[in-house]
CSV table of C-alpha atoms in Angstrom, one decimal:
chain,number,residue,atom,x,y,z
A,112,UNK,CA,-43.9,-27.3,50.1
A,113,UNK,CA,-42.7,-24.4,52.4
A,114,UNK,CA,-44.3,-21.4,54.2
A,115,UNK,CA,-46.2,-18.3,52.0
A,116,UNK,CA,-43.4,-16.2,50.2
A,117,UNK,CA,-43.7,-14.3,47.6
A,118,UNK,CA,-41.3,-12.7,45.7
A,119,UNK,CA,-40.7,-10.2,42.7
A,120,UNK,CA,-37.9,-10.2,39.5
A,121,UNK,CA,-37.0,-5.8,40.7
A,122,UNK,CA,-35.2,-8.1,43.4
A,123,UNK,CA,-34.1,-10.6,42.0
A,124,UNK,CA,-32.0,-13.4,43.8
A,125,UNK,CA,-29.4,-12.7,40.4
A,126,UNK,CA,-28.9,-11.5,37.2
A,127,UNK,CA,-27.0,-12.6,34.4
A,128,UNK,CA,-25.9,-10.2,31.4
A,129,UNK,CA,-25.2,-11.5,28.9
A,130,UNK,CA,-25.6,-10.2,24.6
A,131,UNK,CA,-28.6,-8.4,23.9
A,132,UNK,CA,-30.3,-9.5,27.0
A,133,UNK,CA,-30.9,-10.1,30.9
A,134,UNK,CA,-31.2,-13.1,32.9
A,135,UNK,CA,-33.2,-12.7,36.7
A,136,UNK,CA,-33.5,-15.4,39.1
A,137,UNK,CA,-36.5,-15.9,42.2
A,138,UNK,CA,-35.6,-19.1,43.4
A,139,UNK,CA,-38.1,-20.9,46.1
A,140,UNK,CA,-36.4,-23.7,48.0
A,141,UNK,CA,-35.0,-25.7,45.0
A,142,UNK,CA,-37.5,-24.4,42.6
A,143,UNK,CA,-36.5,-21.8,39.8
A,144,UNK,CA,-37.7,-19.0,38.2
A,145,UNK,CA,-36.1,-17.2,35.6
A,146,UNK,CA,-38.0,-14.5,33.6
A,147,UNK,CA,-35.3,-13.2,30.1
A,148,UNK,CA,-35.3,-10.0,28.9
A,149,UNK,CA,-34.0,-10.9,25.1
A,150,UNK,CA,-33.9,-7.1,23.3
A,151,UNK,CA,-34.7,-7.4,19.1
A,152,UNK,CA,-31.5,-9.0,17.0
A,153,UNK,CA,-30.6,-11.4,20.0
A,154,UNK,CA,-30.5,-14.6,19.1
A,155,UNK,CA,-29.0,-17.6,21.5
A,156,UNK,CA,-26.6,-19.1,19.4
A,157,UNK,CA,-25.4,-16.0,18.3
A,158,UNK,CA,-26.0,-14.0,22.2
A,159,UNK,CA,-25.8,-17.5,24.6
A,160,UNK,CA,-24.4,-20.0,22.5
A,161,UNK,CA,-20.3,-19.2,23.1
A,162,UNK,CA,-21.8,-19.6,27.7
A,163,UNK,CA,-23.6,-23.1,26.8
A,164,UNK,CA,-20.6,-24.8,24.7
A,165,UNK,CA,-23.4,-26.9,23.0
A,166,UNK,CA,-24.7,-26.8,19.2
A,167,UNK,CA,-27.3,-25.9,19.4
A,168,UNK,CA,-29.6,-25.5,23.4
A,169,UNK,CA,-29.7,-28.4,25.2
A,170,UNK,CA,-32.3,-26.1,28.4
A,171,UNK,CA,-35.8,-27.1,28.8
A,172,UNK,CA,-38.2,-24.5,28.9
A,173,UNK,CA,-41.6,-24.4,29.7
A,174,UNK,CA,-42.7,-20.5,29.6
A,175,UNK,CA,-44.8,-18.2,29.5
A,176,UNK,CA,-44.8,-15.8,26.7
A,177,UNK,CA,-45.5,-12.1,28.5
A,178,UNK,CA,-44.5,-9.8,25.2
A,179,UNK,CA,-42.8,-9.7,22.5
A,180,UNK,CA,-42.3,-12.8,19.5
A,181,UNK,CA,-40.4,-15.4,19.6
A,182,UNK,CA,-39.2,-17.6,17.0
A,183,UNK,CA,-38.1,-20.9,17.9
A,184,UNK,CA,-36.5,-24.0,15.8
A,185,UNK,CA,-35.9,-27.3,17.1
A,186,UNK,CA,-33.0,-29.1,15.2
A,187,UNK,CA,-34.9,-31.2,13.3
A,188,UNK,CA,-36.6,-27.8,11.7
A,189,UNK,CA,-39.3,-27.5,12.9
A,190,UNK,CA,-40.3,-24.1,14.4
A,191,UNK,CA,-43.3,-22.5,15.9
A,192,UNK,CA,-43.6,-18.9,17.0
A,193,UNK,CA,-45.1,-17.6,20.4
A,194,UNK,CA,-46.7,-14.3,21.0
A,195,UNK,CA,-47.6,-13.1,24.1
A,196,UNK,CA,-50.1,-15.0,26.3
A,197,UNK,CA,-48.5,-17.8,24.5
A,198,UNK,CA,-47.7,-21.2,26.9
A,199,UNK,CA,-44.5,-23.4,25.6
A,200,UNK,CA,-42.6,-26.3,26.3
A,201,UNK,CA,-39.5,-26.7,24.7
A,202,UNK,CA,-37.4,-30.0,24.5
A,203,UNK,CA,-33.3,-29.5,24.6
A,204,UNK,CA,-31.5,-29.2,20.8
A,205,UNK,CA,-33.0,-26.0,19.9
A,206,UNK,CA,-31.9,-21.9,19.0
A,207,UNK,CA,-34.5,-18.6,19.5
A,208,UNK,CA,-34.3,-16.1,18.2
A,209,UNK,CA,-36.9,-12.2,18.8
A,210,UNK,CA,-38.6,-11.6,15.9
A,211,UNK,CA,-40.0,-7.9,15.6
A,212,UNK,CA,-38.6,-4.5,17.1
A,213,UNK,CA,-40.5,-5.3,20.5
A,214,UNK,CA,-38.4,-7.3,23.6
A,215,UNK,CA,-39.7,-10.7,24.2
A,216,UNK,CA,-40.2,-11.2,28.1
A,217,UNK,CA,-40.4,-14.8,28.9
A,218,UNK,CA,-41.1,-16.4,32.6
A,219,UNK,CA,-40.0,-20.0,32.7
A,220,UNK,CA,-40.1,-21.9,35.2
A,221,UNK,CA,-37.9,-24.1,33.8
A,222,UNK,CA,-34.5,-24.8,32.1
A,223,UNK,CA,-33.2,-21.3,34.1
A,224,UNK,CA,-30.9,-23.2,36.2
A,225,UNK,CA,-27.5,-23.3,34.1
A,226,UNK,CA,-29.1,-20.1,31.3
A,227,UNK,CA,-25.9,-17.8,30.1
A,228,UNK,CA,-23.8,-19.0,33.0
A,229,UNK,CA,-20.4,-18.1,32.9
A,230,UNK,CA,-18.6,-21.4,33.7
A,231,UNK,CA,-14.7,-20.5,35.1
A,232,UNK,CA,-12.2,-21.8,32.5
A,233,UNK,CA,-9.4,-24.1,34.2
A,234,UNK,CA,-5.6,-23.7,33.2
């Protein structure tokens, strides 16, 4: 484990902006925790797909839902709505979008290392 430590998303080591959303990352050694703030109208397939370059989100997520409502739809058609206080375990192969007029804020303990990371195109 390491020495006692505390970090704050307000002083995140890395911030990634993408259409209608923002991801703040804090790092503790190899562990990365991400806070995603997703605005009404955000949808993975419209806001992040071009960065991921996959048909659906292939990142696994283990996340705590702070506010707002996020609908998650697996590639097999299974859907759930996650609301404040929920903890979700989401395997690879899904789309997700904000429901309603309140931003969805999610703290993710897995899967955010490469999320919405812009990769340099090779020429």
